Amino acid sequence: MFYYSVRQLSIRVRIAEEKVKKYELQSDNLKFTIAQMSKEMDDKQSEMNEMQKAFKEQISNLQDMLSKKKFEDKKDKFDKVISLLQSASETSKIYEPSFMFFDEWKAETANAETQTDDWMKRFIRRAQSTGPLCTAKAAEFSIPKPVINDNREEAWRLSEEIKKLEMEKYLLTTKLKLASNKLEEFKLQEAQKKSLETRLLILSEMNDCLVRENEELKITGGLKSSAENSGIISETQKTCDQISGDQMNGEPSFKIFHMKMNPLEEAHQELLSSDRKREWKESESSSLQNESSSDLDGTVKKKQRTDLMKQIADLEFQLNKAQKENEKALKLQSDLVKKYRAFVTALSGLQIKMKEDDMVEVESIFDPGNCFTFKIYDYGKTISLLETEYATRWTSQIREYLEGRNSTPAFLASVTLILDERAESTTTVSFYPSD
């Protein structure tokens, strides 16, 4: 199992605090952007409402102007017709007698425009009947029609602009919805990214710690081996110096040293042992690295843990379900027992209660508060009536039915009949079974 030091834990706490601060800043930025977007949407909505109001006012003004223009055109037309009539009346004195069709005057409720049109039609017919002079005069008196297409085109243009603005509003709302959805997706991706970054940081820290420990072990092993080697070399050098000094002092040229251990062989052996120790430490460090790599594969263990938790949760759910079913079955059983006791009491007139040690108390509904006590053996093969104060009142029935016939049902039936006769009741007896 991998243990963490206090320094590693403090570093992790610091990293977690920095991440919390970063998340808080990001959440504040997101809240600020959302507030800005909502404010912009409100401004756009108010602008759209103001534009709609302005366009409605323009449309109403144009409609008023159009109605006024129509009225003015009709008035001008009527004035022109009156002027033409006056001029025609002046010219008709030369070539034609005065008009004699005023006897066909229409009612005052009629429209003035229709009356003038009818009058002009009649005038043209008369001109055609009189000759070319009248036709020329009628041609001279032709009436131009007013043109009001400009106002209609302007109104149509304004309606088209209103439709375009509504379409732009719809597009802006859809874009805002898409932007909000993308923002939520971005938030989810950021959360996933942060979780992955935290995992990566944890794994990198664990790897760095293992690498550092391995390097420290290597350094300590190398220092120890170098110190041992340097000690051995210094000892051999001392011995060599002693030998050379003895030779320079003029002592005999040959001296024999009797040593228990040869220093050179001892140095070789120590070098071999240090190499073995170093190899052993390297193998230990590699095993530690393998263990750390196995620790890094914590996802598999985590998955196994989650599977175990799921299995435990399923077993707990099944246990709760079984307990609920057991409680339900017990409740049904108790209800059935109550029904059975009620039915037995209603049919036989006896309330039967089971006690400990296979003891049974039988109480008649005609004599409540008094009961017989029976002892049951071998699941009812043998039944014995226990001696009680209430049983001594029924000695004759006991002798006749229990001692004489050995019939407990007959005894209980005779007791029920006697109690019923004593009660002298012919009505149906209602009762409530006691638990």
Short mmCIF file of C-alpha atoms in Angstrom, two decimals:
data_model
loop_
_atom_site.label_atom_id
_atom_site.label_comp_id
_atom_site.label_asym_id
_atom_site.label_seq_id
_atom_site.Cartn_x
_atom_site.Cartn_y
_atom_site.Cartn_z
CA MET A 1 0.00 0.00 0.00
CA PHE A 2 1.31 3.48 -0.94
CA TYR A 3 1.53 6.04 1.89
CA TYR A 4 1.74 9.80 1.39
CA SER A 5 3.97 12.14 3.38
CA VAL A 6 2.84 15.36 5.06
CA ARG A 7 4.57 17.42 2.38
CA GLN A 8 2.75 15.58 -0.40
CA LEU A 9 -0.54 16.03 1.37
CA SER A 10 0.11 19.77 1.85
CA ILE A 11 0.99 20.08 -1.84
CA ARG A 12 -2.22 18.32 -2.79
CA VAL A 13 -4.23 20.54 -0.47
CA ARG A 14 -2.61 23.61 -2.01
CA ILE A 15 -3.34 22.36 -5.53
CA ALA A 16 -6.93 21.63 -4.56
CA GLU A 17 -7.31 25.14 -3.10
CA GLU A 18 -5.89 26.68 -6.27
CA LYS A 19 -8.29 24.61 -8.35
CA VAL A 20 -11.19 25.71 -6.18
CA LYS A 21 -10.19 29.33 -6.67
CA LYS A 22 -9.88 28.74 -10.40
CA TYR A 23 -13.32 27.12 -10.53
CA GLU A 24 -14.80 29.99 -8.54
CA LEU A 25 -13.28 32.53 -10.95
CA GLN A 26 -14.60 30.57 -13.92
CA SER A 27 -18.05 30.35 -12.36
CA ASP A 28 -18.02 34.10 -11.66
CA ASN A 29 -16.98 34.78 -15.26
CA LEU A 30 -19.72 32.53 -16.56
CA LYS A 31 -22.28 34.23 -14.33
CA PHE A 32 -21.08 37.64 -15.56
CA THR A 33 -21.33 36.56 -19.21
CA ILE A 34 -24.80 35.12 -18.63
CA ALA A 35 -25.90 38.36 -16.99
CA GLN A 36 -24.49 40.35 -19.91
CA MET A 37 -26.25 38.11 -22.44
CA SER A 38 -29.55 38.37 -20.56
CA LYS A 39 -29.14 42.16 -20.40
CA GLU A 40 -28.43 42.30 -24.12
CA MET A 41 -31.47 40.14 -24.78
CA ASP A 42 -33.65 42.45 -22.69
CA ASP A 43 -32.27 45.48 -24.56
CA LYS A 44 -32.92 43.80 -27.91
CA GLN A 45 -36.41 42.87 -26.79
CA SER A 46 -37.14 46.45 -25.72
CA GLU A 47 -35.76 47.75 -29.02
CA MET A 48 -37.93 45.29 -30.94
CA ASN A 49 -40.99 46.35 -28.96
CA GLU A 50 -40.24 50.02 -29.61
CA MET A 51 -39.74 49.34 -33.32
CA GLN A 52 -43.00 47.41 -33.45
CA LYS A 53 -44.80 50.31 -31.77
CA ALA A 54 -43.20 52.79 -34.18
CA PHE A 55 -44.15 50.69 -37.19
CA LYS A 56 -47.71 50.34 -35.92
CA GLU A 57 -47.94 54.11 -35.51
CA GLN A 58 -46.53 54.62 -39.00
CA ILE A 59 -49.03 52.14 -40.43
CA SER A 60 -51.91 53.85 -38.65
CA ASN A 61 -50.69 57.26 -39.88
CA LEU A 62 -50.37 55.95 -43.42
CA GLN A 63 -53.85 54.47 -43.26
CA ASP A 64 -55.21 57.83 -42.08
CA MET A 65 -53.32 59.61 -44.85
CA LEU A 66 -54.61 57.09 -47.37
CA SER A 67 -58.20 57.59 -46.26
CA LYS A 68 -57.74 61.36 -46.38
CA LYS A 69 -56.19 61.08 -49.83
CA LYS A 70 -59.11 58.99 -51.05
CA PHE A 71 -61.55 61.50 -49.64
CA GLU A 72 -59.68 64.38 -51.28
CA ASP A 73 -59.55 62.54 -54.62
CA LYS A 74 -63.26 61.87 -54.47
CA LYS A 75 -63.88 65.49 -53.59
CA ASP A 76 -61.70 66.69 -56.48
CA LYS A 77 -63.50 64.35 -58.80
CA PHE A 78 -66.83 65.62 -57.63
CA ASP A 79 -65.68 69.24 -58.08
CA LYS A 80 -64.46 68.47 -61.58
CA VAL A 81 -67.76 66.86 -62.43
CA ILE A 82 -69.63 69.91 -61.14
CA SER A 83 -67.38 72.21 -63.15
CA LEU A 84 -67.91 70.08 -66.24
CA LEU A 85 -71.63 70.16 -65.71
CA GLN A 86 -71.57 73.91 -65.41
CA SER A 87 -69.47 74.29 -68.57
CA ALA A 88 -71.71 71.84 -70.39
CA SER A 89 -74.78 73.79 -69.38
CA GLU A 90 -73.23 76.93 -70.82
CA THR A 91 -72.28 75.33 -74.15
CA SER A 92 -75.53 73.45 -74.56
CA LYS A 93 -77.38 76.70 -75.10
CA ILE A 94 -75.74 76.97 -78.57
CA TYR A 95 -76.46 73.53 -79.97
CA GLU A 96 -78.92 71.89 -77.63
CA PRO A 97 -81.77 72.83 -75.37
CA SER A 98 -81.33 72.65 -71.64
CA PHE A 99 -81.17 69.32 -69.90
CA MET A 100 -84.58 67.92 -69.21
CA PHE A 101 -83.85 64.86 -67.12
CA PHE A 102 -83.94 66.39 -63.65
CA ASP A 103 -87.24 64.63 -63.18
CA GLU A 104 -85.20 61.44 -62.54
CA TRP A 105 -83.52 62.86 -59.43
CA LYS A 106 -82.60 60.18 -56.91
CA ALA A 107 -83.26 60.22 -53.21
CA GLU A 108 -80.95 62.07 -50.88
CA THR A 109 -79.77 58.85 -49.32
CA ALA A 110 -78.13 57.81 -52.61
CA ASN A 111 -74.41 58.19 -53.15
CA ALA A 112 -73.31 61.39 -54.90
CA GLU A 113 -70.67 59.57 -56.90
CA THR A 114 -73.14 57.06 -58.35
CA GLN A 115 -75.54 59.89 -59.24
CA THR A 116 -72.83 61.79 -61.10
CA ASP A 117 -71.75 58.61 -62.92
CA ASP A 118 -75.33 57.96 -64.03
CA TRP A 119 -75.67 61.55 -65.12
CA MET A 120 -72.46 61.33 -67.18
CA LYS A 121 -73.63 58.12 -68.88
CA ARG A 122 -76.86 59.77 -69.89
CA PHE A 123 -74.99 62.85 -71.07
CA ILE A 124 -72.72 60.70 -73.27
CA ARG A 125 -75.75 58.89 -74.75
CA ARG A 126 -77.34 62.20 -75.66
CA ALA A 127 -74.08 63.42 -77.14
CA GLN A 128 -73.88 60.31 -79.31
CA SER A 129 -77.46 60.83 -80.43
CA THR A 130 -76.96 64.55 -81.22
CA GLY A 131 -73.82 64.27 -83.37
CA PRO A 132 -70.07 64.78 -83.54
CA LEU A 133 -70.19 68.17 -81.84
CA CYS A 134 -71.56 66.66 -78.69
CA THR A 135 -69.11 63.74 -78.89
CA ALA A 136 -66.27 66.21 -79.19
CA LYS A 137 -67.58 68.10 -76.22
CA ALA A 138 -67.94 64.85 -74.27
CA ALA A 139 -64.39 63.90 -75.21
CA GLU A 140 -63.25 67.27 -73.98
CA PHE A 141 -65.03 66.63 -70.69
CA SER A 142 -63.32 63.25 -69.98
CA ILE A 143 -62.32 62.89 -66.28
CA PRO A 144 -58.78 61.68 -65.32
CA LYS A 145 -58.56 59.01 -62.58
CA PRO A 146 -56.42 59.75 -59.51
CA VAL A 147 -53.37 57.66 -58.78
CA ILE A 148 -52.84 56.42 -55.23
CA ASN A 149 -50.39 53.57 -55.78
CA ASP A 150 -47.51 55.34 -54.00
CA ASN A 151 -49.15 55.12 -50.59
CA ARG A 152 -50.04 51.48 -51.12
CA GLU A 153 -46.47 50.65 -52.10
CA GLU A 154 -45.16 52.41 -49.02
CA ALA A 155 -47.55 50.50 -46.76
CA TRP A 156 -46.57 47.23 -48.43
CA ARG A 157 -42.89 48.10 -47.96
CA LEU A 158 -43.44 48.81 -44.27
CA SER A 159 -45.26 45.50 -43.78
CA GLU A 160 -42.37 43.70 -45.47
CA GLU A 161 -39.90 45.43 -43.16
CA ILE A 162 -41.98 44.37 -40.14
CA LYS A 163 -41.90 40.77 -41.34
CA LYS A 164 -38.13 40.98 -41.83
CA LEU A 165 -37.68 42.34 -38.31
CA GLU A 166 -39.81 39.55 -36.87
CA MET A 167 -37.70 37.00 -38.73
CA GLU A 168 -34.54 38.60 -37.37
CA LYS A 169 -36.00 38.45 -33.86
CA TYR A 170 -36.78 34.74 -34.29
CA LEU A 171 -33.26 34.10 -35.59
CA LEU A 172 -31.74 35.96 -32.65
CA THR A 173 -33.77 33.93 -30.14
CA THR A 174 -32.75 30.66 -31.81
CA LYS A 175 -29.11 31.76 -31.81
CA LEU A 176 -29.37 32.62 -28.12
CA LYS A 177 -30.80 29.17 -27.35
CA LEU A 178 -28.01 27.52 -29.34
CA ALA A 179 -25.44 29.65 -27.53
CA SER A 180 -26.86 28.63 -24.14
CA ASN A 181 -26.74 24.95 -25.14
CA LYS A 182 -23.15 25.34 -26.32
CA LEU A 183 -22.30 27.09 -23.06
CA GLU A 184 -23.68 24.17 -21.06
CA GLU A 185 -21.71 21.71 -23.20
CA PHE A 186 -18.62 23.82 -22.70
CA LYS A 187 -19.17 23.74 -18.92
CA LEU A 188 -19.45 19.95 -18.98
CA GLN A 189 -16.32 19.65 -21.09
CA GLU A 190 -14.47 21.98 -18.73
CA ALA A 191 -15.53 19.88 -15.74
CA GLN A 192 -14.33 16.71 -17.47
CA LYS A 193 -11.09 18.41 -18.42
CA LYS A 194 -10.53 19.54 -14.84
CA SER A 195 -11.16 16.05 -13.48
CA LEU A 196 -8.68 14.62 -16.00
CA GLU A 197 -6.14 17.29 -15.09
CA THR A 198 -6.47 16.44 -11.40
CA ARG A 199 -5.96 12.76 -12.14
CA LEU A 200 -2.94 13.56 -14.31
CA LEU A 201 -1.46 15.74 -11.57
CA ILE A 202 -1.91 13.01 -8.99
CA LEU A 203 -0.32 10.40 -11.24
CA SER A 204 2.57 12.71 -12.17
CA GLU A 205 3.21 13.48 -8.49
CA MET A 206 3.23 9.79 -7.65
CA ASN A 207 5.62 9.08 -10.53
CA ASP A 208 7.94 11.94 -9.50
CA CYS A 209 8.01 10.73 -5.92
CA LEU A 210 8.89 7.20 -7.02
CA VAL A 211 11.62 8.46 -9.35
CA ARG A 212 13.11 10.61 -6.58
CA GLU A 213 13.10 7.73 -4.12
CA ASN A 214 14.78 5.49 -6.70
CA GLU A 215 17.47 8.10 -7.36
CA GLU A 216 18.05 8.59 -3.64
CA LEU A 217 18.45 4.84 -3.18
CA LYS A 218 20.90 4.69 -6.06
CA ILE A 219 22.89 7.63 -4.68
CA THR A 220 23.06 6.16 -1.17
CA GLY A 221 24.14 2.77 -2.56
CA GLY A 222 26.83 4.36 -4.75
CA LEU A 223 28.18 6.48 -1.89
CA LYS A 224 28.46 3.48 0.40
CA SER A 225 30.24 1.39 -2.23
CA SER A 226 32.64 4.24 -3.11
CA ALA A 227 33.43 4.80 0.58
CA GLU A 228 34.17 1.12 1.07
CA ASN A 229 36.34 1.01 -2.06
CA SER A 230 38.23 4.16 -1.03
CA GLY A 231 38.89 2.66 2.44
CA ILE A 232 40.26 -0.54 0.94
CA ILE A 233 42.46 1.36 -1.51
CA SER A 234 43.84 3.59 1.25
CA GLU A 235 44.75 0.54 3.34
CA THR A 236 46.59 -1.11 0.41
CA GLN A 237 48.40 2.15 -0.33
CA LYS A 238 49.57 2.36 3.29
CA THR A 239 50.94 -1.16 3.17
CA CYS A 240 52.76 -0.42 -0.09
CA ASP A 241 54.26 2.76 1.38
CA GLN A 242 55.45 0.86 4.40
CA ILE A 243 57.15 -1.71 2.20
CA SER A 244 58.86 0.93 0.07
CA GLY A 245 59.98 2.84 3.20
CA ASP A 246 61.52 -0.24 4.66
CA GLN A 247 63.43 -0.85 1.46
CA MET A 248 64.79 2.73 1.47
CA ASN A 249 65.98 2.50 5.09
CA GLY A 250 68.54 -0.17 4.18
CA GLU A 251 67.00 -3.07 5.94
CA PRO A 252 67.37 -6.54 4.46
CA SER A 253 66.16 -6.66 0.89
CA PHE A 254 63.73 -9.45 1.58
CA LYS A 255 61.07 -9.45 4.24
CA ILE A 256 58.29 -11.92 4.60
CA PHE A 257 54.97 -10.66 5.91
CA HIS A 258 52.64 -13.24 7.33
CA MET A 259 49.09 -11.85 7.16
CA LYS A 260 45.86 -13.55 8.06
CA MET A 261 44.08 -12.02 5.02
CA ASN A 262 45.55 -10.67 1.82
CA PRO A 263 44.39 -7.00 1.47
CA LEU A 264 44.03 -7.29 -2.29
CA GLU A 265 41.81 -10.34 -2.08
CA GLU A 266 39.83 -8.67 0.69
CA ALA A 267 39.37 -5.60 -1.54
CA HIS A 268 38.20 -7.81 -4.39
CA GLN A 269 35.72 -9.55 -2.13
CA GLU A 270 34.39 -6.26 -0.81
CA LEU A 271 34.00 -4.97 -4.37
CA LEU A 272 32.06 -8.09 -5.29
CA SER A 273 29.84 -7.75 -2.22
CA SER A 274 29.21 -4.05 -2.98
CA ASP A 275 28.29 -4.93 -6.56
CA ARG A 276 25.89 -7.57 -5.29
CA LYS A 277 24.35 -5.10 -2.87
CA ARG A 278 23.95 -2.54 -5.63
CA GLU A 279 22.30 -5.11 -7.91
CA TRP A 280 20.01 -6.16 -5.07
CA LYS A 281 19.05 -2.52 -4.41
CA GLU A 282 18.41 -1.93 -8.13
CA SER A 283 16.18 -5.00 -8.23
CA GLU A 284 14.35 -3.73 -5.14
CA SER A 285 13.88 -0.30 -6.73
CA SER A 286 12.58 -1.92 -9.93
CA SER A 287 10.13 -3.97 -7.86
CA LEU A 288 9.03 -0.75 -6.13
CA GLN A 289 8.54 0.86 -9.52
CA ASN A 290 6.48 -2.14 -10.62
CA GLU A 291 4.39 -1.80 -7.46
CA SER A 292 3.94 1.90 -8.18
CA SER A 293 2.88 1.08 -11.73
CA SER A 294 0.40 -1.38 -10.26
CA ASP A 295 -0.80 1.43 -8.00
CA LEU A 296 -1.10 3.66 -11.03
CA ASP A 297 -3.48 1.11 -12.49
CA GLY A 298 -5.98 2.16 -9.84
CA THR A 299 -8.69 2.49 -12.41
CA VAL A 300 -9.07 -1.30 -12.53
CA LYS A 301 -9.27 -1.44 -8.74
CA LYS A 302 -11.69 1.45 -8.76
CA LYS A 303 -13.84 -0.37 -11.28
CA GLN A 304 -13.75 -3.51 -9.15
CA ARG A 305 -14.67 -1.43 -6.10
CA THR A 306 -17.59 0.15 -7.95
CA ASP A 307 -18.73 -3.31 -9.08
CA LEU A 308 -18.57 -4.55 -5.49
CA MET A 309 -20.49 -1.51 -4.31
CA LYS A 310 -23.12 -2.15 -6.96
CA GLN A 311 -23.38 -5.80 -5.89
CA ILE A 312 -23.70 -4.74 -2.25
CA ALA A 313 -26.39 -2.21 -3.19
CA ASP A 314 -28.26 -4.90 -5.17
CA LEU A 315 -28.04 -7.31 -2.24
CA GLU A 316 -29.28 -4.63 0.15
CA PHE A 317 -32.16 -3.89 -2.20
CA GLN A 318 -33.02 -7.60 -2.40
CA LEU A 319 -32.78 -7.87 1.40
CA ASN A 320 -35.11 -4.92 1.89
CA LYS A 321 -37.47 -6.39 -0.68
CA ALA A 322 -37.43 -9.77 1.09
CA GLN A 323 -38.04 -8.09 4.45
CA LYS A 324 -40.98 -6.16 3.03
CA GLU A 325 -42.40 -9.34 1.50
CA ASN A 326 -41.92 -11.14 4.83
CA GLU A 327 -43.72 -8.36 6.69
CA LYS A 328 -46.50 -8.47 4.11
CA ALA A 329 -46.78 -12.25 4.49
CA LEU A 330 -46.89 -11.97 8.29
CA LYS A 331 -49.60 -9.35 8.05
CA LEU A 332 -51.62 -11.53 5.68
CA GLN A 333 -51.12 -14.50 7.98
CA SER A 334 -52.28 -12.53 11.02
CA ASP A 335 -55.30 -11.30 9.07
CA LEU A 336 -56.12 -14.86 8.04
CA VAL A 337 -55.78 -16.05 11.63
CA LYS A 338 -58.12 -13.31 12.82
CA LYS A 339 -60.64 -14.20 10.10
CA TYR A 340 -60.38 -17.90 10.97
CA ARG A 341 -60.97 -17.22 14.67
CA ALA A 342 -63.91 -14.97 13.85
CA PHE A 343 -65.44 -17.61 11.57
CA VAL A 344 -64.95 -20.38 14.18
CA THR A 345 -66.50 -18.22 16.88
CA ALA A 346 -69.43 -17.30 14.65
CA LEU A 347 -70.10 -20.93 13.66
CA SER A 348 -69.52 -22.70 16.99
CA GLY A 349 -70.21 -19.94 19.51
CA LEU A 350 -66.85 -20.64 21.18
CA GLN A 351 -63.74 -18.49 21.41
CA ILE A 352 -60.63 -20.69 21.36
CA LYS A 353 -57.30 -19.21 22.52
CA MET A 354 -53.98 -21.07 22.39
CA LYS A 355 -51.58 -20.64 25.29
CA GLU A 356 -48.10 -21.95 26.10
CA ASP A 357 -47.31 -25.66 26.60
CA ASP A 358 -50.19 -26.71 24.29
CA MET A 359 -52.80 -25.26 26.63
CA VAL A 360 -56.13 -24.13 25.14
CA GLU A 361 -58.79 -21.90 26.71
CA VAL A 362 -62.37 -22.27 25.42
CA GLU A 363 -64.86 -19.51 26.23
CA SER A 364 -68.53 -19.43 25.25
CA ILE A 365 -70.03 -16.26 23.83
CA PHE A 366 -73.09 -16.88 26.01
CA ASP A 367 -71.03 -16.84 29.22
CA PRO A 368 -68.18 -14.36 28.75
CA GLY A 369 -65.44 -14.20 31.35
CA ASN A 370 -65.59 -17.95 32.14
CA CYS A 371 -63.60 -20.55 30.24
CA PHE A 372 -62.58 -24.22 30.20
CA THR A 373 -58.86 -25.11 30.09
CA PHE A 374 -57.79 -28.13 28.01
CA LYS A 375 -54.41 -29.81 27.59
CA ILE A 376 -53.71 -31.10 24.07
CA TYR A 377 -51.44 -34.10 23.43
CA ASP A 378 -50.11 -35.38 20.09
CA TYR A 379 -51.78 -32.72 17.97
CA GLY A 380 -55.24 -33.43 19.38
CA LYS A 381 -55.17 -37.21 19.63
CA THR A 382 -55.78 -36.96 23.36
CA ILE A 383 -57.49 -34.07 25.15
CA SER A 384 -57.80 -33.66 28.91
CA LEU A 385 -59.92 -31.11 30.77
CA LEU A 386 -58.06 -29.42 33.60
CA GLU A 387 -59.81 -28.96 36.92
CA THR A 388 -60.88 -25.35 37.46
CA GLU A 389 -63.53 -23.57 39.46
CA TYR A 390 -65.64 -23.09 36.34
CA ALA A 391 -65.32 -26.76 35.37
CA THR A 392 -66.72 -27.91 38.73
CA ARG A 393 -70.04 -26.30 37.78
CA TRP A 394 -70.47 -28.79 34.92
CA THR A 395 -69.88 -32.09 36.70
CA SER A 396 -72.93 -33.84 35.24
CA GLN A 397 -72.00 -32.95 31.65
CA ILE A 398 -68.39 -33.96 32.29
CA ARG A 399 -69.50 -37.39 33.57
CA GLU A 400 -71.93 -37.91 30.72
CA TYR A 401 -69.91 -36.71 27.73
CA LEU A 402 -66.25 -36.75 28.71
CA GLU A 403 -66.09 -39.74 31.05
CA GLY A 404 -68.97 -41.65 29.50
CA ARG A 405 -68.59 -40.96 25.77
CA ASN A 406 -65.06 -39.43 25.70
CA SER A 407 -66.34 -36.73 23.33
CA THR A 408 -65.11 -33.20 23.84
CA PRO A 409 -67.24 -31.74 20.98
CA ALA A 410 -70.40 -33.23 22.50
CA PHE A 411 -69.50 -31.76 25.88
CA LEU A 412 -68.96 -28.29 24.42
CA ALA A 413 -72.15 -28.55 22.39
CA SER A 414 -74.21 -29.48 25.45
CA VAL A 415 -72.70 -26.57 27.39
CA THR A 416 -73.52 -24.22 24.52
CA LEU A 417 -77.14 -25.45 24.38
CA ILE A 418 -77.61 -25.04 28.13
CA LEU A 419 -76.13 -21.54 28.09
CA ASP A 420 -78.31 -20.63 25.13
CA GLU A 421 -81.41 -21.84 26.93
CA ARG A 422 -80.41 -19.84 29.96
CA ALA A 423 -79.96 -16.71 27.92
CA GLU A 424 -83.39 -17.33 26.29
CA SER A 425 -82.31 -15.35 23.26
CA THR A 426 -83.72 -15.98 19.82
CA THR A 427 -81.92 -13.07 18.12
CA THR A 428 -78.59 -13.32 16.36
CA VAL A 429 -75.72 -12.76 18.74
CA SER A 430 -73.18 -10.16 17.53
CA PHE A 431 -69.71 -10.22 18.98
CA TYR A 432 -66.17 -8.98 18.35
CA PRO A 433 -63.32 -11.48 18.48
CA SER A 434 -60.71 -10.69 21.09
CA ASP A 435 -57.03 -10.99 20.18
#
